[in-house]
Amino acid sequence: DAGVTQSPTHLIKTRGQQVTLRCSPISGHKSVSWYQQVLGQGPQFIFQYYEKEERGRGNFPDRFSARQFPNYSSELNVNALLLGDSALYLCASSLGGGQGASPLHFGNGTRLTVT
Amino acid sequence: GENVEQHPSTLSVQEGDSAVIKCTYSDSASNYFPWYKQELGKGPQLIIDIRSNVGEKKDQRIAVTLNKTAKHFSLHITETQPEDSAVYFCAAAGYTGNQFYFGTGTSLTVIP
């Protein structure tokens, strides 16, 4: 079975530009989460979506936005890029719903470099 | 919010020895504690998890223990192998599972 797929794998952008990252979850998973991982640190929560609705938002500025589509895929958008946005952006899918937290299954990420 | 601390940041062991990584959390509402292994150029991979109604869980060479009273949990890897070399992250999540809080990672090196 295919795991979580993310595209593109690498991206180089200039300060002030906008970027869109894409994610396809594991088949049957209805929840998608986005995390930012700066080199040498653990992943930091950005968003969680379940059944196309935002269920959680981390401490990130409004320049970050996301959405989930009817097929449960998701996009993360970042506007007005800053040098500090350079990081590995991870998408994770999970079953969602039900009682209790569902295990997150991560993709291999999109490496964003802002110059 | 939740704060997860992880120690040590680096760990080197001889092949065949055991490795132990420890994490503490601050929010008593957290009740789900997964561990992830991240290899270079890849995303974190779930290796084992434990819920707060269980004190210990084992899967072959990997085990996790949880002490709810002290708010700490540990990863134990026995009979380490070179392929165990990677960065390991602990995490904590509450009942809703909307947000996972990760530790800062432990870089494990297994010396052949």
mmCIF file of C-alpha atoms in Angstrom:
data_model
loop_
_atom_site.group_PDB
_atom_site.id
_atom_site.type_symbol
_atom_site.label_atom_id
_atom_site.label_comp_id
_atom_site.label_asym_id
_atom_site.label_seq_id
_atom_site.Cartn_x
_atom_site.Cartn_y
_atom_site.Cartn_z
ATOM 1 C CA ASP A 1 0.000 0.000 0.000
ATOM 2 C CA ALA A 2 1.211 3.504 -0.771
ATOM 3 C CA GLY A 3 2.262 5.585 2.193
ATOM 4 C CA VAL A 4 1.860 9.319 2.591
ATOM 5 C CA THR A 5 3.143 11.074 -0.509
ATOM 6 C CA GLN A 6 4.335 14.665 -0.614
ATOM 7 C CA SER A 7 5.298 16.910 -3.495
ATOM 8 C CA PRO A 8 7.576 18.447 -4.386
ATOM 9 C CA THR A 9 10.485 16.843 -2.516
ATOM 10 C CA HIS A 10 12.638 19.942 -2.715
ATOM 11 C CA LEU A 11 11.868 23.590 -3.374
ATOM 12 C CA ILE A 12 13.911 26.774 -3.508
ATOM 13 C CA LYS A 13 12.094 30.089 -3.202
ATOM 14 C CA THR A 14 13.017 33.742 -2.751
ATOM 15 C CA ARG A 15 11.955 35.891 0.182
ATOM 16 C CA GLY A 16 8.499 37.349 -0.320
ATOM 17 C CA GLN A 17 7.336 34.613 -2.665
ATOM 18 C CA GLN A 18 4.497 32.171 -2.035
ATOM 19 C CA VAL A 19 4.661 28.388 -1.955
ATOM 20 C CA THR A 20 2.148 25.519 -2.103
ATOM 21 C CA LEU A 21 3.009 22.076 -0.760
ATOM 22 C CA ARG A 22 0.885 19.026 -1.490
ATOM 23 C CA CYS A 23 0.098 15.840 0.388
ATOM 24 C CA SER A 24 -1.804 12.637 -0.340
ATOM 25 C CA PRO A 25 -2.725 10.584 2.723
ATOM 26 C CA ILE A 26 -2.759 6.830 3.145
ATOM 27 C CA SER A 27 -5.874 5.333 1.621
ATOM 28 C CA GLY A 28 -8.648 5.245 4.214
ATOM 29 C CA HIS A 29 -7.126 7.973 6.376
ATOM 30 C CA LYS A 30 -9.372 10.983 6.804
ATOM 31 C CA SER A 31 -7.094 13.219 8.856
ATOM 32 C CA VAL A 32 -4.087 15.154 7.604
ATOM 33 C CA SER A 33 -1.664 17.139 9.748
ATOM 34 C CA TRP A 34 1.192 19.438 8.814
ATOM 35 C CA TYR A 35 4.388 19.847 10.798
ATOM 36 C CA GLN A 36 7.462 22.015 10.356
ATOM 37 C CA GLN A 37 10.832 20.513 11.226
ATOM 38 C CA VAL A 38 13.798 22.819 11.533
ATOM 39 C CA LEU A 39 17.225 21.162 11.338
ATOM 40 C CA GLY A 40 18.134 19.572 14.654
ATOM 41 C CA GLN A 41 14.669 19.954 16.172
ATOM 42 C CA GLY A 42 11.537 17.894 16.558
ATOM 43 C CA PRO A 43 8.508 18.506 14.341
ATOM 44 C CA GLN A 44 6.334 21.495 15.290
ATOM 45 C CA PHE A 45 2.574 21.333 14.736
ATOM 46 C CA ILE A 46 1.088 23.679 12.125
ATOM 47 C CA PHE A 47 -2.393 22.376 11.232
ATOM 48 C CA GLN A 48 -4.677 19.396 11.505
ATOM 49 C CA TYR A 49 -7.627 18.724 9.210
ATOM 50 C CA TYR A 50 -10.289 16.066 9.552
ATOM 51 C CA GLU A 51 -13.081 15.572 7.044
ATOM 52 C CA LYS A 52 -12.112 18.882 5.375
ATOM 53 C CA GLU A 53 -12.493 20.872 8.581
ATOM 54 C CA GLU A 54 -9.659 22.504 10.506
ATOM 55 C CA ARG A 55 -9.407 20.764 13.877
ATOM 56 C CA GLY A 56 -6.258 22.377 15.202
ATOM 57 C CA ARG A 57 -3.829 25.171 14.518
ATOM 58 C CA GLY A 58 -0.375 25.624 15.982
ATOM 59 C CA ASN A 59 1.455 28.811 16.856
ATOM 60 C CA PHE A 60 2.236 29.929 13.316
ATOM 61 C CA PRO A 61 1.455 33.287 11.683
ATOM 62 C CA ASP A 62 -1.478 33.865 9.343
ATOM 63 C CA ARG A 63 0.925 33.604 6.414
ATOM 64 C CA PHE A 64 0.430 29.862 6.824
ATOM 65 C CA SER A 65 -2.822 28.365 5.583
ATOM 66 C CA ALA A 66 -4.041 24.953 4.545
ATOM 67 C CA ARG A 67 -7.017 23.110 3.215
ATOM 68 C CA GLN A 68 -8.207 19.555 2.743
ATOM 69 C CA PHE A 69 -10.026 18.349 -0.335
ATOM 70 C CA PRO A 70 -12.943 15.882 -0.685
ATOM 71 C CA ASN A 71 -10.465 13.102 -1.535
ATOM 72 C CA TYR A 72 -8.672 13.897 1.784
ATOM 73 C CA SER A 73 -5.537 15.238 0.093
ATOM 74 C CA SER A 74 -4.253 18.507 1.437
ATOM 75 C CA GLU A 75 -2.300 21.614 0.549
ATOM 76 C CA LEU A 76 -0.209 23.863 2.763
ATOM 77 C CA ASN A 77 0.297 27.431 1.574
ATOM 78 C CA VAL A 78 2.856 29.872 2.889
ATOM 79 C CA ASN A 79 2.762 33.501 1.773
ATOM 80 C CA ALA A 80 5.393 36.224 2.001
ATOM 81 C CA LEU A 81 8.190 33.748 2.636
ATOM 82 C CA LEU A 82 10.862 34.622 5.174
ATOM 83 C CA LEU A 83 14.333 33.135 5.529
ATOM 84 C CA GLY A 84 13.151 31.547 8.772
ATOM 85 C CA ASP A 85 10.559 29.493 6.885
ATOM 86 C CA SER A 86 13.360 27.303 5.537
ATOM 87 C CA ALA A 87 12.647 23.856 6.942
ATOM 88 C CA LEU A 88 11.407 20.358 6.219
ATOM 89 C CA TYR A 89 7.611 20.381 5.963
ATOM 90 C CA LEU A 90 6.073 17.098 6.961
ATOM 91 C CA CYS A 91 2.617 15.850 6.208
ATOM 92 C CA ALA A 92 1.122 13.094 8.342
ATOM 93 C CA SER A 93 -2.086 11.183 7.918
ATOM 94 C CA SER A 94 -4.110 9.274 10.463
ATOM 95 C CA LEU A 95 -7.467 7.573 10.691
ATOM 96 C CA GLY A 96 -8.864 10.398 12.796
ATOM 97 C CA GLY A 97 -12.279 10.433 14.426
ATOM 98 C CA GLY A 98 -13.096 7.831 17.019
ATOM 99 C CA GLN A 99 -11.895 8.005 20.580
ATOM 100 C CA GLY A 100 -8.349 8.928 21.432
ATOM 101 C CA ALA A 101 -5.394 9.970 19.351
ATOM 102 C CA SER A 102 -4.634 8.029 16.168
ATOM 103 C CA PRO A 103 -1.025 7.221 15.227
ATOM 104 C CA LEU A 104 0.486 9.684 12.764
ATOM 105 C CA HIS A 105 2.067 8.293 9.605
ATOM 106 C CA PHE A 106 4.501 10.734 8.031
ATOM 107 C CA GLY A 107 5.575 11.331 4.476
ATOM 108 C CA ASN A 108 9.205 12.068 3.612
ATOM 109 C CA GLY A 109 8.577 15.785 3.583
ATOM 110 C CA THR A 110 9.227 18.762 1.350
ATOM 111 C CA ARG A 111 12.551 20.489 1.920
ATOM 112 C CA LEU A 112 11.911 24.231 1.496
ATOM 113 C CA THR A 113 14.838 26.599 1.165
ATOM 114 C CA VAL A 114 14.177 30.348 1.178
ATOM 115 C CA THR A 115 16.980 32.547 -0.140
ATOM 116 C CA GLY B 1 0.472 23.837 26.429
ATOM 117 C CA GLU B 2 2.351 20.571 26.619
ATOM 118 C CA ASN B 3 6.146 20.545 26.951
ATOM 119 C CA VAL B 4 8.092 17.391 26.089
ATOM 120 C CA GLU B 5 11.740 17.103 27.081
ATOM 121 C CA GLN B 6 14.010 14.362 25.746
ATOM 122 C CA HIS B 7 17.386 13.090 26.916
ATOM 123 C CA PRO B 8 20.086 12.446 25.937
ATOM 124 C CA SER B 9 20.510 14.440 22.742
ATOM 125 C CA THR B 10 23.199 12.035 21.503
ATOM 126 C CA LEU B 11 23.884 8.428 22.419
ATOM 127 C CA SER B 12 26.594 6.043 21.251
ATOM 128 C CA VAL B 13 26.502 2.341 22.088
ATOM 129 C CA GLN B 14 28.394 -0.744 21.028
ATOM 130 C CA GLU B 15 26.578 -3.193 18.806
ATOM 131 C CA GLY B 16 24.697 -5.670 20.967
ATOM 132 C CA ASP B 17 24.366 -3.305 23.929
ATOM 133 C CA SER B 18 21.109 -1.700 25.068
ATOM 134 C CA ALA B 19 20.051 1.906 24.509
ATOM 135 C CA VAL B 20 17.644 3.897 26.656
ATOM 136 C CA ILE B 21 16.072 7.244 25.752
ATOM 137 C CA LYS B 22 13.976 9.161 28.269
ATOM 138 C CA CYS B 23 11.232 11.753 27.902
ATOM 139 C CA THR B 24 9.192 13.805 30.329
ATOM 140 C CA TYR B 25 5.940 15.622 29.684
ATOM 141 C CA SER B 26 4.146 18.366 31.551
ATOM 142 C CA ASP B 27 0.435 18.022 30.765
ATOM 143 C CA SER B 28 -1.347 15.357 32.778
ATOM 144 C CA ALA B 29 -4.086 15.327 30.094
ATOM 145 C CA SER B 30 -1.685 13.721 27.601
ATOM 146 C CA ASN B 31 -2.539 10.062 27.209
ATOM 147 C CA TYR B 32 -0.871 8.834 24.027
ATOM 148 C CA PHE B 33 2.914 8.508 23.674
ATOM 149 C CA PRO B 34 4.424 7.390 20.358
ATOM 150 C CA TRP B 35 8.079 6.988 19.434
ATOM 151 C CA TYR B 36 9.437 7.752 15.987
ATOM 152 C CA LYS B 37 12.647 6.845 14.178
ATOM 153 C CA GLN B 38 13.912 9.258 11.546
ATOM 154 C CA GLU B 39 16.621 8.292 9.097
ATOM 155 C CA LEU B 40 18.511 10.813 7.001
ATOM 156 C CA GLY B 41 16.378 12.234 4.231
ATOM 157 C CA LYS B 42 13.212 10.519 5.410
ATOM 158 C CA GLY B 43 10.169 11.370 7.461
ATOM 159 C CA PRO B 44 9.673 10.053 11.007
ATOM 160 C CA GLN B 45 8.556 6.426 11.157
ATOM 161 C CA LEU B 46 6.378 5.168 13.999
ATOM 162 C CA ILE B 47 8.165 2.340 15.826
ATOM 163 C CA ILE B 48 6.106 1.841 18.974
ATOM 164 C CA ASP B 49 3.458 3.638 20.993
ATOM 165 C CA ILE B 50 1.781 3.392 24.382
ATOM 166 C CA ARG B 51 -1.427 4.710 25.885
ATOM 167 C CA SER B 52 -1.839 5.891 29.440
ATOM 168 C CA ASN B 53 -3.824 2.841 30.542
ATOM 169 C CA VAL B 54 -0.754 0.648 30.001
ATOM 170 C CA GLY B 55 2.544 0.736 31.877
ATOM 171 C CA GLU B 56 4.735 -1.150 29.444
ATOM 172 C CA LYS B 57 4.644 -2.391 25.866
ATOM 173 C CA LYS B 58 7.125 -4.544 24.011
ATOM 174 C CA ASP B 59 7.716 -5.357 20.349
ATOM 175 C CA GLN B 60 10.666 -7.669 19.740
ATOM 176 C CA ARG B 61 13.818 -5.667 20.639
ATOM 177 C CA ILE B 62 11.923 -2.460 21.394
ATOM 178 C CA ALA B 63 10.007 -1.626 24.556
ATOM 179 C CA VAL B 64 8.403 1.477 25.995
ATOM 180 C CA THR B 65 7.605 2.148 29.654
ATOM 181 C CA LEU B 66 5.305 4.828 31.032
ATOM 182 C CA ASN B 67 5.136 6.302 34.522
ATOM 183 C CA LYS B 68 2.034 8.497 34.654
ATOM 184 C CA THR B 69 2.666 9.684 38.184
ATOM 185 C CA ALA B 70 6.124 10.979 37.359
ATOM 186 C CA LYS B 71 5.075 12.005 33.845
ATOM 187 C CA HIS B 72 7.897 10.258 32.093
ATOM 188 C CA PHE B 73 8.253 7.542 29.493
ATOM 189 C CA SER B 74 11.246 5.726 28.069
ATOM 190 C CA LEU B 75 12.292 3.825 24.969
ATOM 191 C CA HIS B 76 14.431 0.727 25.427
ATOM 192 C CA ILE B 77 16.243 -0.922 22.525
ATOM 193 C CA THR B 78 17.997 -4.189 23.297
ATOM 194 C CA GLU B 79 20.638 -6.034 21.253
ATOM 195 C CA THR B 80 21.293 -2.916 19.187
ATOM 196 C CA GLN B 81 22.328 -3.254 15.557
ATOM 197 C CA PRO B 82 24.015 -0.757 13.202
ATOM 198 C CA GLU B 83 20.710 -0.271 11.382
ATOM 199 C CA ASP B 84 19.245 1.110 14.609
ATOM 200 C CA SER B 85 21.417 4.206 14.072
ATOM 201 C CA ALA B 86 19.043 7.130 13.486
ATOM 202 C CA VAL B 87 17.384 10.052 15.270
ATOM 203 C CA TYR B 88 14.624 9.036 17.661
ATOM 204 C CA PHE B 89 11.778 11.321 18.732
ATOM 205 C CA CYS B 90 9.288 10.906 21.527
ATOM 206 C CA ALA B 91 5.907 12.623 21.381
ATOM 207 C CA ALA B 92 2.814 13.208 23.475
ATOM 208 C CA ALA B 93 -0.797 13.821 22.508
ATOM 209 C CA GLY B 94 -4.033 14.356 24.352
ATOM 210 C CA TYR B 95 -7.440 12.706 23.964
ATOM 211 C CA THR B 96 -8.434 14.613 20.836
ATOM 212 C CA GLY B 97 -5.154 13.796 19.119
ATOM 213 C CA ASN B 98 -5.340 17.071 17.236
ATOM 214 C CA GLN B 99 -1.804 18.087 18.107
ATOM 215 C CA PHE B 100 1.288 16.054 18.851
ATOM 216 C CA TYR B 101 4.138 17.567 20.864
ATOM 217 C CA PHE B 102 7.587 16.234 19.987
ATOM 218 C CA GLY B 103 10.807 16.075 21.923
ATOM 219 C CA THR B 104 14.008 17.500 20.469
ATOM 220 C CA GLY B 105 15.354 14.126 19.365
ATOM 221 C CA THR B 106 18.140 11.706 20.280
ATOM 222 C CA SER B 107 20.794 10.856 17.721
ATOM 223 C CA LEU B 108 21.656 7.193 18.307
ATOM 224 C CA THR B 109 24.849 5.735 16.873
ATOM 225 C CA VAL B 110 25.459 1.993 17.112
ATOM 226 C CA ILE B 111 29.142 1.211 16.726
ATOM 227 C CA PRO B 112 29.856 -2.115 14.973
#
